[in-house]
XYZ file of C-alpha atoms in Angstrom:
277
model
C 7.508 12.231 36.071
C 6.667 10.928 32.617
C 8.706 12.132 29.666
C 6.676 14.302 27.281
C 5.321 12.517 24.253
C 7.144 13.234 21.036
C 4.939 14.890 18.435
C 3.853 12.529 15.694
C 5.675 13.186 12.438
C 3.334 13.997 9.580
C 4.535 13.311 6.050
C 4.036 16.202 3.659
C 4.225 15.354 -0.045
C 6.658 17.435 -2.086
C 5.279 20.055 -4.473
C 4.772 18.736 -7.984
C 7.409 21.068 -9.429
C 9.960 19.763 -6.914
C 9.580 16.110 -7.886
C 12.334 14.753 -10.112
C 10.434 12.856 -12.811
C 13.209 10.250 -12.918
C 11.852 8.958 -9.605
C 9.042 7.265 -11.526
C 11.579 4.772 -12.875
C 11.927 3.420 -9.335
C 10.675 -0.193 -9.017
C 8.058 0.828 -6.419
C 6.083 2.366 -9.304
C 6.282 -0.693 -11.585
C 2.757 -1.901 -10.812
C 1.179 1.426 -11.809
C 3.356 1.983 -14.867
C 0.281 2.290 -17.085
C -0.887 5.377 -15.195
C 2.388 7.230 -14.697
C 1.695 9.768 -17.448
C -0.542 11.441 -14.834
C 2.477 11.740 -12.550
C 5.065 12.696 -15.156
C 3.156 15.439 -16.970
C 3.657 19.071 -16.064
C 0.011 19.545 -15.070
C -2.101 17.705 -12.537
C -4.727 15.409 -14.059
C -8.311 16.474 -13.511
C -10.857 14.217 -11.847
C -12.592 14.112 -15.249
C -9.465 12.638 -16.827
C -9.273 9.971 -14.094
C -12.880 9.052 -14.807
C -12.251 8.883 -18.543
C -9.679 6.167 -17.831
C -11.997 4.388 -15.405
C -15.275 4.394 -17.338
C -15.747 0.637 -16.781
C -14.670 0.623 -13.125
C -17.123 -1.387 -11.015
C -17.316 -2.266 -7.337
C -16.696 -6.012 -7.351
C -18.977 -6.728 -4.394
C -21.912 -4.405 -5.114
C -21.760 -4.244 -8.908
C -22.102 -0.461 -8.673
C -20.250 1.741 -11.200
C -17.492 3.716 -9.481
C -16.387 7.280 -10.209
C -13.795 9.583 -8.730
C -15.630 12.551 -7.247
C -13.915 15.884 -6.667
C -13.700 16.400 -2.908
C -15.355 19.732 -2.217
C -16.972 21.298 0.829
C -20.377 20.455 -0.607
C -19.441 16.806 -1.043
C -18.246 16.498 2.544
C -21.438 18.157 3.772
C -23.493 15.224 2.498
C -22.836 13.702 5.932
C -21.638 10.383 4.566
C -18.566 8.513 5.753
C -15.847 8.191 3.081
C -16.312 4.414 2.849
C -20.117 4.688 2.939
C -20.103 7.068 -0.010
C -18.139 4.557 -2.063
C -20.224 1.568 -1.018
C -23.662 3.154 -1.374
C -23.153 5.779 -4.086
C -20.056 4.627 -5.958
C -18.263 7.933 -5.348
C -14.575 7.906 -4.416
C -13.853 11.324 -2.861
C -10.651 12.581 -4.485
C -8.689 15.730 -3.763
C -7.332 17.374 -6.889
C -3.667 18.379 -7.084
C -2.851 15.813 -4.414
C -0.261 13.050 -4.756
C -1.790 10.788 -2.112
C -5.219 10.751 -3.720
C -3.774 10.428 -7.223
C -1.886 7.299 -6.192
C -5.042 6.003 -4.497
C -6.877 6.408 -7.813
C -4.120 4.450 -9.565
C -4.532 1.607 -7.081
C -8.301 1.528 -7.621
C -7.627 1.093 -11.325
C -4.862 -1.482 -10.839
C -6.446 -3.573 -8.060
C -10.208 -2.858 -8.154
C -11.248 -6.149 -6.575
C -8.970 -5.796 -3.536
C -9.936 -2.129 -3.100
C -13.618 -3.113 -3.340
C -13.136 -5.802 -0.697
C -11.452 -3.342 1.659
C -14.242 -0.823 1.131
C -16.962 -3.397 1.841
C -15.289 -4.546 5.038
C -14.427 -1.045 6.244
C -17.948 0.238 5.738
C -19.491 -2.811 7.388
C -17.311 -2.299 10.476
C -18.214 1.394 10.647
C -21.908 0.540 10.207
C -21.821 -2.094 12.954
C -19.464 -0.506 15.481
C -19.967 3.213 14.826
C -17.589 6.051 14.064
C -15.910 6.146 17.479
C -14.708 2.542 17.544
C -11.956 1.204 15.310
C -11.826 -2.558 15.195
C -8.562 -4.473 14.909
C -9.684 -5.439 11.414
C -10.111 -1.793 10.417
C -6.607 -1.041 11.653
C -5.127 -3.944 9.683
C -7.022 -3.028 6.525
C -5.967 0.615 6.765
C -2.342 -0.398 7.289
C -2.454 -2.629 4.231
C -4.309 -0.033 2.146
C -1.708 2.624 2.935
C 1.547 0.653 3.182
C 0.730 -2.812 1.898
C 2.442 -5.188 -0.480
C 1.913 -8.783 -1.570
C 5.017 -10.973 -1.486
C 5.979 -14.418 -2.672
C 9.404 -16.052 -2.337
C 11.119 -19.448 -1.888
C 10.876 -21.101 1.522
C 14.511 -20.600 2.469
C 14.090 -16.868 1.949
C 10.929 -16.850 4.066
C 12.988 -18.397 6.864
C 15.591 -15.624 6.540
C 12.799 -13.059 6.705
C 11.253 -14.741 9.745
C 14.599 -14.536 11.567
C 15.295 -10.956 10.421
C 18.380 -12.269 8.640
C 18.512 -9.306 6.297
C 21.923 -10.219 4.878
C 20.618 -13.651 3.939
C 17.337 -12.305 2.565
C 18.725 -9.512 0.407
C 22.447 -10.141 -0.180
C 22.808 -13.923 -0.274
C 19.553 -14.320 -2.224
C 19.941 -11.314 -4.505
C 19.685 -13.613 -7.541
C 16.149 -14.611 -6.522
C 15.077 -10.966 -6.401
C 16.686 -10.220 -9.761
C 15.230 -13.301 -11.474
C 11.713 -12.790 -10.109
C 11.621 -15.969 -7.996
C 11.074 -13.548 -5.125
C 8.513 -10.927 -6.107
C 6.637 -7.982 -4.611
C 3.418 -6.338 -5.784
C 3.102 -2.910 -4.180
C -0.440 -2.071 -3.095
C -0.203 0.739 -0.552
C -0.668 4.155 -2.139
C 1.159 5.888 0.737
C 4.290 3.940 -0.239
C 4.206 5.658 -3.629
C 3.669 9.004 -1.929
C 6.704 8.522 0.333
C 8.815 7.300 -2.583
C 8.636 10.792 -4.106
C 11.320 11.767 -1.612
C 14.545 10.346 -3.048
C 16.328 7.680 -0.997
C 13.444 7.133 1.403
C 13.859 3.890 3.360
C 10.673 2.285 2.089
C 9.092 -0.320 4.369
C 5.946 -2.306 3.521
C 3.410 -4.266 5.556
C 2.959 -7.500 3.644
C 0.574 -10.300 2.911
C 2.904 -13.254 2.422
C 2.155 -16.056 -0.040
C 3.939 -19.372 -0.295
C 6.502 -19.827 -3.023
C 4.197 -22.001 -5.143
C 1.654 -19.197 -5.561
C 1.619 -17.230 -8.788
C 1.700 -13.619 -7.639
C -0.374 -12.171 -10.468
C -2.995 -14.896 -10.056
C -3.412 -14.396 -6.329
C -5.186 -11.033 -6.264
C -8.792 -12.261 -6.604
C -8.241 -14.825 -3.861
C -6.812 -12.196 -1.537
C -9.773 -9.906 -2.249
C -12.292 -12.655 -1.505
C -10.447 -13.593 1.701
C -10.530 -9.971 2.869
C -14.202 -9.649 1.975
C -15.162 -12.868 3.779
C -13.280 -11.756 6.920
C -10.777 -14.595 6.745
C -7.867 -12.200 6.179
C -6.757 -8.877 7.697
C -8.376 -9.247 11.089
C -5.346 -7.858 12.965
C -2.068 -6.057 12.249
C -0.038 -9.120 13.242
C -1.063 -10.805 9.983
C 1.091 -8.320 8.093
C 4.830 -8.930 8.007
C 7.199 -5.971 7.833
C 9.526 -5.920 4.817
C 12.130 -3.191 4.236
C 11.620 -2.790 0.491
C 14.764 -0.662 0.330
C 16.826 -3.837 0.840
C 15.659 -5.383 -2.437
C 18.413 -5.145 -5.062
C 17.893 -1.998 -7.122
C 15.401 -0.394 -4.722
C 17.930 1.869 -2.998
C 21.312 3.216 -4.071
C 22.970 1.210 -1.278
C 20.825 -1.930 -1.463
C 23.719 -4.074 -2.745
C 25.804 -3.160 0.299
C 26.115 -5.629 3.171
C 26.871 -2.681 5.440
C 23.599 -0.993 4.467
C 21.404 -3.951 5.457
C 23.425 -4.273 8.652
C 23.253 -0.666 9.831
C 20.263 1.174 8.291
C 17.548 1.900 10.843
C 14.818 -0.107 9.088
C 16.711 -3.419 9.305
C 15.863 -4.225 12.902
C 17.090 -7.417 14.589
C 14.633 -10.011 15.810
C 13.387 -9.069 19.266
C 14.410 -11.343 22.183
C 10.727 -12.155 22.776
C 10.249 -13.346 19.206
C 13.463 -15.398 19.424
C 11.927 -17.234 22.368
C 8.608 -17.704 20.534
C 10.330 -18.847 17.319
C 13.380 -20.904 18.416
């Protein structure tokens, strides 16, 4: 007799009034620092205010002006797929008073070229394969869109990461994290959503660049690679990184015991040890 399946846990964002505004000093929010007034104010921003800040936002692969469109029953009744509506009409359906969609808007403003590339690819896959089939590329793109990050670090640290040597990656090389020789650009808007809950063990799914790549100069290349279908064809391209191990990203991140015992710091599986001797 099979054991019953455990119900899937659904994350529910905390109410705005229950969010400690000090959380926005957490490093996970560094890349959207220019938009955090929307998160820190007492009132939710309106869709109109998001559009005021994005008046020059363009889709990089269609040239179409983009706007955030209030998600209403009437909008949904237009019969268009979410990605189709962006690609063909330039309308990004956005729920008001919603953390997840607010952080998604911030990412459109911060990384418009990568978001445009993801939209183009997602809509093309839906158009070709239909609504009932999710390709491996769609799964990888969704994973990156929700929980993604872009990482660059020295080669010896990459080897620690490959071997799941978390002590080596985070404790022995803490100076590299603090100096910026190892760097992370957070892309996934769901990561920001989950970070609202203090002391969450944040884990990202990462595009990994070599240590000679300038992180800030890599974004256009990543977007073009996604758009041309030479990147994000399967989940296995994304490497799991427990962001909470980075110095300063968790109250216990400087503790060797933390990176040894916390649930997110998994050892390398026996199968991967065989594949990567």
